mmCIF file of C-alpha atoms in Angstrom:
data_model
loop_
_atom_site.group_PDB
_atom_site.id
_atom_site.type_symbol
_atom_site.label_atom_id
_atom_site.label_comp_id
_atom_site.label_asym_id
_atom_site.label_seq_id
_atom_site.Cartn_x
_atom_site.Cartn_y
_atom_site.Cartn_z
ATOM 1 C CA MET A 218 10.888 -4.886 -21.165
ATOM 2 C CA PRO A 219 10.062 -8.177 -19.541
ATOM 3 C CA GLU A 220 12.354 -8.994 -16.449
ATOM 4 C CA THR A 221 14.042 -12.345 -17.406
ATOM 5 C CA ASN A 222 15.977 -12.080 -13.901
ATOM 6 C CA ILE A 223 13.952 -14.425 -11.357
ATOM 7 C CA HIS A 224 15.071 -14.119 -7.847
ATOM 8 C CA VAL A 225 14.561 -16.793 -5.274
ATOM 9 C CA GLY A 226 17.483 -16.581 -3.388
ATOM 10 C CA GLY A 227 18.359 -14.717 0.081
ATOM 11 C CA PRO A 228 17.932 -10.944 0.707
ATOM 12 C CA ARG A 229 20.847 -8.386 -0.611
ATOM 13 C CA ILE A 230 20.883 -6.440 2.550
ATOM 14 C CA ASN A 231 19.668 -7.348 5.980
ATOM 15 C CA PHE A 232 17.618 -4.492 6.947
ATOM 16 C CA ASN A 233 17.981 -5.488 10.883
ATOM 17 C CA ASP A 234 21.578 -4.343 10.351
ATOM 18 C CA PRO A 235 21.900 -1.351 12.509
ATOM 19 C CA ALA A 236 23.826 0.660 10.029
ATOM 20 C CA PHE A 237 20.430 0.813 8.119
ATOM 21 C CA SER A 238 18.610 2.118 11.415
ATOM 22 C CA GLY A 239 18.405 5.726 10.167
ATOM 23 C CA ILE A 240 16.618 4.760 6.827
ATOM 24 C CA LEU A 241 14.058 2.549 8.560
ATOM 25 C CA LYS A 242 13.743 5.005 11.375
ATOM 26 C CA ALA A 243 12.713 7.662 8.087
ATOM 27 C CA MET A 244 10.360 5.297 6.608
ATOM 28 C CA TYR A 245 8.698 4.098 9.470
ATOM 29 C CA GLY A 246 8.393 7.775 10.559
ATOM 30 C CA LEU A 247 6.136 8.246 7.669
ATOM 31 C CA GLU A 248 3.396 5.945 9.184
ATOM 32 C CA ALA A 249 2.872 8.306 12.375
ATOM 33 C CA PRO A 250 0.748 11.163 10.607
ATOM 34 C CA LEU A 251 -1.128 8.307 8.586
ATOM 35 C CA GLN A 252 -2.275 6.493 11.627
ATOM 36 C CA ASN A 253 -3.786 10.075 12.990
ATOM 37 C CA SER A 254 -4.897 10.978 9.584
ATOM 38 C CA GLY A 255 -8.424 9.803 9.817
ATOM 39 C CA LEU A 256 -8.057 7.682 6.697
ATOM 40 C CA GLU A 257 -9.566 4.364 7.686
ATOM 41 C CA LEU A 258 -7.353 1.578 8.172
ATOM 42 C CA LYS A 259 -9.065 -0.572 5.549
ATOM 43 C CA LEU A 260 -8.556 2.120 2.967
ATOM 44 C CA ARG A 261 -4.601 2.647 4.044
ATOM 45 C CA ASP A 262 -4.557 -1.500 3.745
ATOM 46 C CA LEU A 263 -5.887 -1.246 0.092
ATOM 47 C CA VAL A 264 -3.880 1.323 -0.951
ATOM 48 C CA LYS A 265 -0.684 -0.361 0.120
ATOM 49 C CA MET A 266 -2.152 -3.607 -1.402
ATOM 50 C CA ARG A 267 -2.708 -1.967 -4.939
ATOM 51 C CA SER A 268 0.459 -0.377 -5.184
ATOM 52 C CA SER A 269 2.510 -3.180 -4.421
ATOM 53 C CA GLN A 270 0.358 -5.000 -6.852
ATOM 54 C CA LEU A 271 1.093 -2.414 -9.616
ATOM 55 C CA ASN A 272 4.945 -2.488 -8.490
ATOM 56 C CA ALA A 273 5.086 -6.270 -8.505
ATOM 57 C CA CYS A 274 6.519 -6.362 -4.723
ATOM 58 C CA ALA A 275 5.803 -9.862 -3.522
ATOM 59 C CA PHE A 276 7.365 -9.139 -0.045
ATOM 60 C CA CYS A 277 4.906 -6.344 0.208
ATOM 61 C CA MET A 278 1.902 -7.784 -1.298
ATOM 62 C CA ASP A 279 2.452 -10.874 1.241
ATOM 63 C CA MET A 280 2.932 -8.497 3.982
ATOM 64 C CA HIS A 281 -0.216 -6.329 3.068
ATOM 65 C CA THR A 282 -2.759 -9.018 2.393
ATOM 66 C CA LYS A 283 -1.672 -10.607 5.580
ATOM 67 C CA ASP A 284 -2.205 -7.015 7.720
ATOM 68 C CA ALA A 285 -5.224 -6.570 5.715
ATOM 69 C CA ARG A 286 -6.708 -9.919 6.753
ATOM 70 C CA ALA A 287 -5.685 -9.204 10.249
ATOM 71 C CA ASN A 288 -7.638 -5.890 10.081
ATOM 72 C CA GLY A 289 -10.776 -7.637 9.034
ATOM 73 C CA GLU A 290 -10.572 -7.414 5.353
ATOM 74 C CA THR A 291 -12.450 -9.869 3.341
ATOM 75 C CA GLU A 292 -10.967 -12.311 0.975
ATOM 76 C CA GLN A 293 -13.360 -11.628 -1.653
ATOM 77 C CA ARG A 294 -11.865 -7.961 -1.769
ATOM 78 C CA ILE A 295 -8.284 -8.946 -1.683
ATOM 79 C CA TYR A 296 -8.839 -11.257 -4.756
ATOM 80 C CA ALA A 297 -10.721 -8.817 -6.573
ATOM 81 C CA LEU A 298 -8.214 -5.994 -5.879
ATOM 82 C CA SER A 299 -6.235 -6.262 -9.184
ATOM 83 C CA ALA A 300 -9.296 -5.722 -10.948
ATOM 84 C CA TRP A 301 -11.203 -3.334 -8.706
ATOM 85 C CA ARG A 302 -12.771 -1.314 -11.417
ATOM 86 C CA GLU A 303 -14.809 -4.226 -12.659
ATOM 87 C CA THR A 304 -16.170 -5.327 -9.392
ATOM 88 C CA PRO A 305 -19.147 -3.903 -6.996
ATOM 89 C CA PHE A 306 -17.016 -4.564 -3.885
ATOM 90 C CA PHE A 307 -15.512 -1.347 -3.397
ATOM 91 C CA THR A 308 -16.902 2.210 -1.754
ATOM 92 C CA ASP A 309 -17.076 5.313 -3.866
ATOM 93 C CA ARG A 310 -14.397 6.651 -1.448
ATOM 94 C CA GLU A 311 -12.369 3.542 -1.787
ATOM 95 C CA ARG A 312 -12.734 3.593 -5.489
ATOM 96 C CA ALA A 313 -11.273 7.237 -5.548
ATOM 97 C CA ALA A 314 -8.264 6.123 -3.340
ATOM 98 C CA LEU A 315 -7.698 3.375 -5.421
ATOM 99 C CA ASP A 316 -7.663 5.541 -8.707
ATOM 100 C CA TRP A 317 -5.595 7.918 -6.961
ATOM 101 C CA ALA A 318 -3.191 5.322 -5.988
ATOM 102 C CA ASP A 319 -3.051 3.609 -9.406
ATOM 103 C CA HIS A 320 -2.262 6.993 -10.937
ATOM 104 C CA LEU A 321 0.361 8.310 -8.875
ATOM 105 C CA THR A 322 2.349 4.665 -8.665
ATOM 106 C CA LEU A 323 2.070 4.794 -12.282
ATOM 107 C CA ILE A 324 2.898 8.649 -12.478
ATOM 108 C CA ALA A 325 6.016 8.594 -14.881
ATOM 109 C CA GLY A 326 5.563 10.521 -17.955
ATOM 110 C CA HIS A 327 2.201 11.742 -16.992
ATOM 111 C CA ASP A 328 0.380 14.639 -14.845
ATOM 112 C CA VAL A 329 -2.494 14.133 -12.436
ATOM 113 C CA PRO A 330 -5.572 15.059 -14.471
ATOM 114 C CA ASP A 331 -7.897 17.435 -13.151
ATOM 115 C CA ASP A 332 -10.719 15.037 -13.529
ATOM 116 C CA LEU A 333 -9.185 12.479 -11.303
ATOM 117 C CA TYR A 334 -8.577 15.367 -8.724
ATOM 118 C CA ALA A 335 -12.181 16.088 -8.887
ATOM 119 C CA ARG A 336 -13.273 12.642 -8.290
ATOM 120 C CA VAL A 337 -10.743 12.341 -5.327
ATOM 121 C CA ARG A 338 -11.898 15.521 -4.008
ATOM 122 C CA ALA A 339 -15.563 14.707 -4.081
ATOM 123 C CA GLN A 340 -14.526 11.855 -1.457
ATOM 124 C CA PHE A 341 -11.670 13.122 0.753
ATOM 125 C CA SER A 342 -11.062 16.686 2.204
ATOM 126 C CA GLU A 343 -7.756 18.514 0.967
ATOM 127 C CA GLU A 344 -5.957 17.234 4.528
ATOM 128 C CA GLU A 345 -7.206 13.827 3.659
ATOM 129 C CA ILE A 346 -5.877 13.931 -0.043
ATOM 130 C CA ALA A 347 -2.374 15.082 1.639
ATOM 131 C CA HIS A 348 -2.501 12.121 3.715
ATOM 132 C CA LEU A 349 -3.619 9.794 0.971
ATOM 133 C CA THR A 350 -0.836 11.147 -1.155
ATOM 134 C CA LEU A 351 1.394 10.841 1.611
ATOM 135 C CA ALA A 352 0.373 7.005 1.991
ATOM 136 C CA VAL A 353 1.077 6.468 -1.735
ATOM 137 C CA VAL A 354 4.333 7.879 -1.454
ATOM 138 C CA GLN A 355 5.118 5.740 1.575
ATOM 139 C CA ILE A 356 4.301 2.347 0.001
ATOM 140 C CA ASN A 357 6.066 3.307 -3.298
ATOM 141 C CA GLY A 358 9.085 3.918 -1.169
ATOM 142 C CA TRP A 359 8.815 0.504 0.753
ATOM 143 C CA ASN A 360 8.164 -1.301 -2.539
ATOM 144 C CA ARG A 361 11.353 0.439 -4.139
ATOM 145 C CA LEU A 362 13.275 -0.382 -1.294
ATOM 146 C CA VAL A 363 12.181 -3.932 -0.944
ATOM 147 C CA LYS A 364 12.360 -4.903 -4.703
ATOM 148 C CA SER A 365 16.112 -3.328 -4.351
ATOM 149 C CA PHE A 366 17.101 -5.519 -1.242
ATOM 150 C CA ARG A 367 14.852 -8.500 -1.429
ATOM 151 C CA PRO A 368 14.014 -9.802 1.972
ATOM 152 C CA VAL A 369 12.607 -13.427 2.260
ATOM 153 C CA VAL A 370 8.882 -13.272 0.899
ATOM 154 C CA GLY A 371 6.621 -14.894 3.008
ATOM 155 C CA SER A 372 8.515 -14.294 6.212
ATOM 156 C CA TYR A 373 6.392 -11.645 7.666
ATOM 157 C CA GLN A 374 3.978 -12.099 10.188
ATOM 158 C CA PRO A 375 1.277 -9.395 11.433
ATOM 159 C CA PRO A 376 1.467 -8.474 15.042
ATOM 160 C CA LYS A 377 -0.606 -10.257 17.217
ATOM 161 C CA ARG A 378 -3.481 -8.086 18.439
ATOM 162 C CA ASN A 379 -4.462 -8.062 22.121
ATOM 163 C CA ASP A 380 -8.151 -8.940 22.053
ATOM 164 C CA THR A 381 -9.802 -7.565 25.417
ATOM 165 C CA SER A 382 -13.230 -8.151 23.882
ATOM 166 C CA ALA A 383 -13.087 -11.812 24.786
ATOM 167 C CA ALA A 384 -12.806 -11.026 28.552
#
């Protein structure tokens, strides 16, 4: 059923309110094992953008495309991500991760097929699959929180990078 309630107003809940610090701490806590997982930053960015597209989470799409650009992702790949299956721009490893993210994001009423697991297993170790799954779980959790509480879309700015190579 199409959503007819288009929202362009202010946020429902202020995430910066100390009352929500435990929730935010728990969600941010999921990032630490991902940062040390061996999964490439660009791959994690692709997963975040793709799941956010599937969930139609405007705030997260804005945030993660900005982060991806700051991390060196190309405009071409960002623009083509919604049709990733039809483009030559993604590696076999990225395609496996995107397929996994698509399936897990849209998992309601479905199992994870053995052939999908086999394709993913051909590109990732078991430990990497566990981390990839956590990455999908994390962004889907963020998408659900953000869509529920509606922070202002466009307000996010990626952290400034300290560029020591210019010195």
